[in-house]
Coordinates of C-alpha atoms in Angstrom, one line a residue:
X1 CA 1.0 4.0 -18.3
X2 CA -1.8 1.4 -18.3
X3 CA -4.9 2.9 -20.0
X4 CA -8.2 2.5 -18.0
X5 CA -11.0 1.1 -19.6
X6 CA -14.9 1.8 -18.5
X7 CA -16.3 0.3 -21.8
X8 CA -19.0 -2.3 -21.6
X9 CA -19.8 -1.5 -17.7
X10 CA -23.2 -1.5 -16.6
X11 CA -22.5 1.3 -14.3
X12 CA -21.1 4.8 -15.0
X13 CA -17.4 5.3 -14.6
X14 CA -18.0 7.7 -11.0
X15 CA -19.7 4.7 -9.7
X16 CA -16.7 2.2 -9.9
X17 CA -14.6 4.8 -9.6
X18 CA -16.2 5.3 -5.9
X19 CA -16.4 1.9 -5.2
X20 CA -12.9 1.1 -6.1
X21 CA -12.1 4.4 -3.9
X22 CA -14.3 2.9 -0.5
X23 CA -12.7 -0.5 -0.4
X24 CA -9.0 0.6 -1.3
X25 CA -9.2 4.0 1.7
X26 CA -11.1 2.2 4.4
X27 CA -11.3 -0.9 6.0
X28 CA -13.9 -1.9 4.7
X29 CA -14.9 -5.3 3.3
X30 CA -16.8 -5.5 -0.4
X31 CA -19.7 -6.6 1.1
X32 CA -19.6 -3.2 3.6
X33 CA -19.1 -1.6 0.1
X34 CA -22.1 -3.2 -1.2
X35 CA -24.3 -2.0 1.3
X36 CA -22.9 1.8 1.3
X37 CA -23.9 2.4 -2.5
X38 CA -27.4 0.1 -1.8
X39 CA -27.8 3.1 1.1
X40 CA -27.5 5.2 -1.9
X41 CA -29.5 3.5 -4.3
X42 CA -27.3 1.8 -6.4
X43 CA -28.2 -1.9 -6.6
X44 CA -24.3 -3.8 -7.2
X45 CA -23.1 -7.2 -5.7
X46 CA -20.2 -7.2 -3.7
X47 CA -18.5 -9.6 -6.3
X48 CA -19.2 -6.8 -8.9
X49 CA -17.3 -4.6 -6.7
X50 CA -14.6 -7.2 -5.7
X51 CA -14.1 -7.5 -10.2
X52 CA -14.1 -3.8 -10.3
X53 CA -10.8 -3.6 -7.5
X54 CA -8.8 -6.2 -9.5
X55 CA -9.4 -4.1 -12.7
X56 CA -8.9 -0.6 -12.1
X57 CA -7.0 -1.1 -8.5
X58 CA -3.5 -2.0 -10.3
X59 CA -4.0 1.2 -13.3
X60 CA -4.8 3.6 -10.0
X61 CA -2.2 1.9 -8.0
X62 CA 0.2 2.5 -10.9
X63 CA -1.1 6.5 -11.2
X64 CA -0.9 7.0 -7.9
X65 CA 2.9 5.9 -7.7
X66 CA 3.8 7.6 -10.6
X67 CA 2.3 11.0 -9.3
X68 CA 4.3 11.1 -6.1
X69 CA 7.3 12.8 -5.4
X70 CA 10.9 11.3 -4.6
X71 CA 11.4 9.8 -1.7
X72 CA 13.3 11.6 1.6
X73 CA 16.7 10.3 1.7
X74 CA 16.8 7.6 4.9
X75 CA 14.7 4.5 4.4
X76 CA 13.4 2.3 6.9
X77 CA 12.8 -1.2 6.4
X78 CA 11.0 -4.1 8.3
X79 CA 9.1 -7.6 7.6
X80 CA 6.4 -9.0 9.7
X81 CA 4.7 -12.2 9.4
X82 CA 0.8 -12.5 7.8
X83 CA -1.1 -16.1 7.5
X84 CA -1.8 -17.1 4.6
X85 CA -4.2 -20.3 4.8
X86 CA -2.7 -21.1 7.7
X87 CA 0.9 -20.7 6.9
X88 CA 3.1 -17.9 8.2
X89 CA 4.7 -15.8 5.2
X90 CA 6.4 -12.6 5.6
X91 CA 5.8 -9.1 4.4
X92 CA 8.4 -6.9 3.8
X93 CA 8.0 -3.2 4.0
X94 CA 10.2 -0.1 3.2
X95 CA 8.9 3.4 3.9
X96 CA 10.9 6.7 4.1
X97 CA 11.0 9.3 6.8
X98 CA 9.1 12.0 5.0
X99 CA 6.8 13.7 8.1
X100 CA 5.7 12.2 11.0
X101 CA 4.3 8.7 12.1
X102 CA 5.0 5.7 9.9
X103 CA 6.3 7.7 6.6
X104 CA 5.5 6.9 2.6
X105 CA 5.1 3.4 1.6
X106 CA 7.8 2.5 -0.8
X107 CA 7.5 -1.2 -1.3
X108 CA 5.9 -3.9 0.1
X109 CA 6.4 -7.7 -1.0
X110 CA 5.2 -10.9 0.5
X111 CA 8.1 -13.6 0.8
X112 CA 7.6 -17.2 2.1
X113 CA 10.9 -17.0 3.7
X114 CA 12.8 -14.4 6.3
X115 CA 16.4 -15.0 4.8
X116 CA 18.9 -12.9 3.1
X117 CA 17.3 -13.7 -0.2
X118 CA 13.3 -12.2 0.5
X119 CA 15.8 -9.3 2.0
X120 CA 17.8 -8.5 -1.5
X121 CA 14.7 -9.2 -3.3
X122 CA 12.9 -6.7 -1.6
X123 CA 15.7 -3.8 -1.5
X124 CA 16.0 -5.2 -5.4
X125 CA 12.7 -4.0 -6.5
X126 CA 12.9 -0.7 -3.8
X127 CA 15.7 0.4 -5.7
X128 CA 14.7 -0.2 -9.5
X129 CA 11.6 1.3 -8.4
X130 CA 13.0 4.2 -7.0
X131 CA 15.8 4.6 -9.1
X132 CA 17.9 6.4 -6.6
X133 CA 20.5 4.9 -3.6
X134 CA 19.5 6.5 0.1
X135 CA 22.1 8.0 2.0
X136 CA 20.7 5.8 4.9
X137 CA 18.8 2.5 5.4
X138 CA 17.7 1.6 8.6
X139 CA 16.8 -2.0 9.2
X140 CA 16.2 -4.2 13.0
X141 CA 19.2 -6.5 13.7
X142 CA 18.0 -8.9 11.8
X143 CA 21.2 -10.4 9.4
X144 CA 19.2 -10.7 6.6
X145 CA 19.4 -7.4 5.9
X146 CA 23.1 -7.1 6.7
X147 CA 24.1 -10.2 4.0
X148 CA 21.9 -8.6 1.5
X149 CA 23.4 -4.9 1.8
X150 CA 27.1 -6.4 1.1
X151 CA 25.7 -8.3 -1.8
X152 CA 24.6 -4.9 -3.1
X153 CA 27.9 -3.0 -2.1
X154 CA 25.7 -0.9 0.4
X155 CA 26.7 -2.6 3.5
X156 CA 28.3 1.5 4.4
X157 CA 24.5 3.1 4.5
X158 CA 23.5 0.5 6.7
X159 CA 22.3 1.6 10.1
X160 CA 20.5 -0.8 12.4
X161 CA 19.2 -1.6 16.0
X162 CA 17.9 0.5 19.1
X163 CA 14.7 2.2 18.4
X164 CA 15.8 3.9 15.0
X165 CA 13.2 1.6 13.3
X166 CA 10.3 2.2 15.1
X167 CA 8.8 3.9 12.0
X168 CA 8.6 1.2 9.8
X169 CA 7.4 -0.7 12.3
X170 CA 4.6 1.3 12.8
X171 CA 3.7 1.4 9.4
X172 CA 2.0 -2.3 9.8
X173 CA -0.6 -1.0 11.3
X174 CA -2.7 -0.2 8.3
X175 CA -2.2 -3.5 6.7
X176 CA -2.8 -5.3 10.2
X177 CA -6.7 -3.8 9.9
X178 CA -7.0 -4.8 6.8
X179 CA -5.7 -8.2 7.6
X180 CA -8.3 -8.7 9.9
X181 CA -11.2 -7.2 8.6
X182 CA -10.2 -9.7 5.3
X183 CA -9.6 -12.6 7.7
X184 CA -6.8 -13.5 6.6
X185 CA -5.3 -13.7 3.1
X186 CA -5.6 -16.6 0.4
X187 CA -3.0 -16.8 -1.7
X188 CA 0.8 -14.9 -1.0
X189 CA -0.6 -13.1 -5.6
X190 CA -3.4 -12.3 -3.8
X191 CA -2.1 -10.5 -0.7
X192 CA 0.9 -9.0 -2.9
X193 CA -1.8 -7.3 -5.6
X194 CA -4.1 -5.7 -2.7
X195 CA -1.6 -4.9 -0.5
X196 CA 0.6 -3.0 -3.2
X197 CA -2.8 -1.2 -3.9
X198 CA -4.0 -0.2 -1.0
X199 CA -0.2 1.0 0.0
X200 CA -0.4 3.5 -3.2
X201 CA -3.9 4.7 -1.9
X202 CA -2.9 5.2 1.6
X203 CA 0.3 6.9 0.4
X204 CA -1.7 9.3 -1.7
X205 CA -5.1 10.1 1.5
X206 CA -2.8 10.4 4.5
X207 CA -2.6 13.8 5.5
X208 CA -1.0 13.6 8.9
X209 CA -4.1 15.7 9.8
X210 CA -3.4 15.6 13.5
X211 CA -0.3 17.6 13.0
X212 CA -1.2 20.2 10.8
X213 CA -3.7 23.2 11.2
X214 CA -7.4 22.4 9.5
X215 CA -7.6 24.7 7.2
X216 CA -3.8 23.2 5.6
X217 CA -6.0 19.5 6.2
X218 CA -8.8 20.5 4.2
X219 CA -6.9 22.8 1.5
X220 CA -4.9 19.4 0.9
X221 CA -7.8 17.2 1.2
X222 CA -9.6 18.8 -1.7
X223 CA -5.9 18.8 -3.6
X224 CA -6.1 15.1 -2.9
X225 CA -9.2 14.4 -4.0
X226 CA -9.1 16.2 -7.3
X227 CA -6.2 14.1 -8.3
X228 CA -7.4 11.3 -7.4
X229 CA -10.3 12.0 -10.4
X230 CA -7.8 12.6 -12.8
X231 CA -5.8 9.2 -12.0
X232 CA -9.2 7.5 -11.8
X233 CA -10.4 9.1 -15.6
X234 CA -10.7 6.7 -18.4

């Protein structure tokens, strides 16, 4: 596990740790970040806080991921297309159907290219990560994903087409906001790191509140927050 280092900071470990927390939750920009701690007194530049995201982000990211439970069983899997300086990439996305809405984020990668190659890298790296084969994975009729399942000898878990997918599709959303609010991404390692990072800490905040009774939201709210100290310690 990658250690986390606050040693020869300026500011006091809960400081970044809240910073780091702001900009990864919300969509928020660093210099939104900036002005929320100046409300509070706290005097950083929004480049200070954009350092302190590409330090700890990846050790909290990799926390976060090892913290969470195995995944439901059918996965859902979709790509979408970002700009990147101008030029149309693709993110893939696989998420599972645990709950409601748009499910856990498993994986996300940013490819160049919509072929059967970004399509068995992606469901390469979903299942070393995971470690386990899905009795289901549900795709859109693109053929990419087709080709890539009989490379891996899964082309019988594959279910595709009709509305089956809507959940992955959905599960954009989050990284659309963020896309905007950024303007835009500017390199495909740049949009890979945040987006990887801001996946773990949107796994480990949403609640679903809207389908659960407040006092459950607020009972795993605080559960939430807690862990997120301990994966944010030193």
């Amino acid at each position: 596990m990658r250690r986390i280092s606050y040693a020869r900071h300026r500011f006091p470990p809960a400081i970044i740790q809240h910073a780091v927390w702001l900009y990864l939750r919300f969509a928020l920009s660093y210099r939104d970040v900036e002005d929320l701690l100046a409300e509070r007194g706290i005097d950083v530049s929004y480049e200070t806080v954009r350092r302190w995201t590409l330090k700890c982000g990846a050790a909290y990211a990799q926390r976060i991921r090892a913290r969470r439970p195995r995944p439901s069983s059918r996965w859902h899997l979709d790509e979408v297309f970002i700009r990147i300086l101008g030029r149309i990439h693709y993110l893939w996305r696989a998420v599972d159907d645990e709950g409601e809405g748009e499910g856990e984020v498993l994986e996300v990668i940013v490819q160049p290219r919509r072929d059967r190659k970004a399509a068995l890298k992606l469901l390469r790296e979903l299942l070393k990560r995971q470690g386990v084969v899905p009795d289901a994975i549900v795709t859109d009729r693109l053929r990419s994903y087709g080709a890539a399942l009989r490379d891996l000898a899964l082309a019988n878990r594959h279910v595709a087409g009709g509305r089956s997918n809507n959940r992955a599709e959905v599960s954009h959303q989050p990284t659309r906001k963020k896309e905007r609010q950024r303007r835009g991404f500017r390199s495909p390692g740049s949009a890979q790191r945040f987006l990887s990072r801001h996946a773990a800490a949107y796994n480990h905040f949403n609640i679903q509140r809207h389908l659960i009774a407040r006092r459950t939201m607020k009972s795993l709210r605080a559960e939430a927050f807690a862990t997120w100290r301990e994966i944010a310690a030193a």
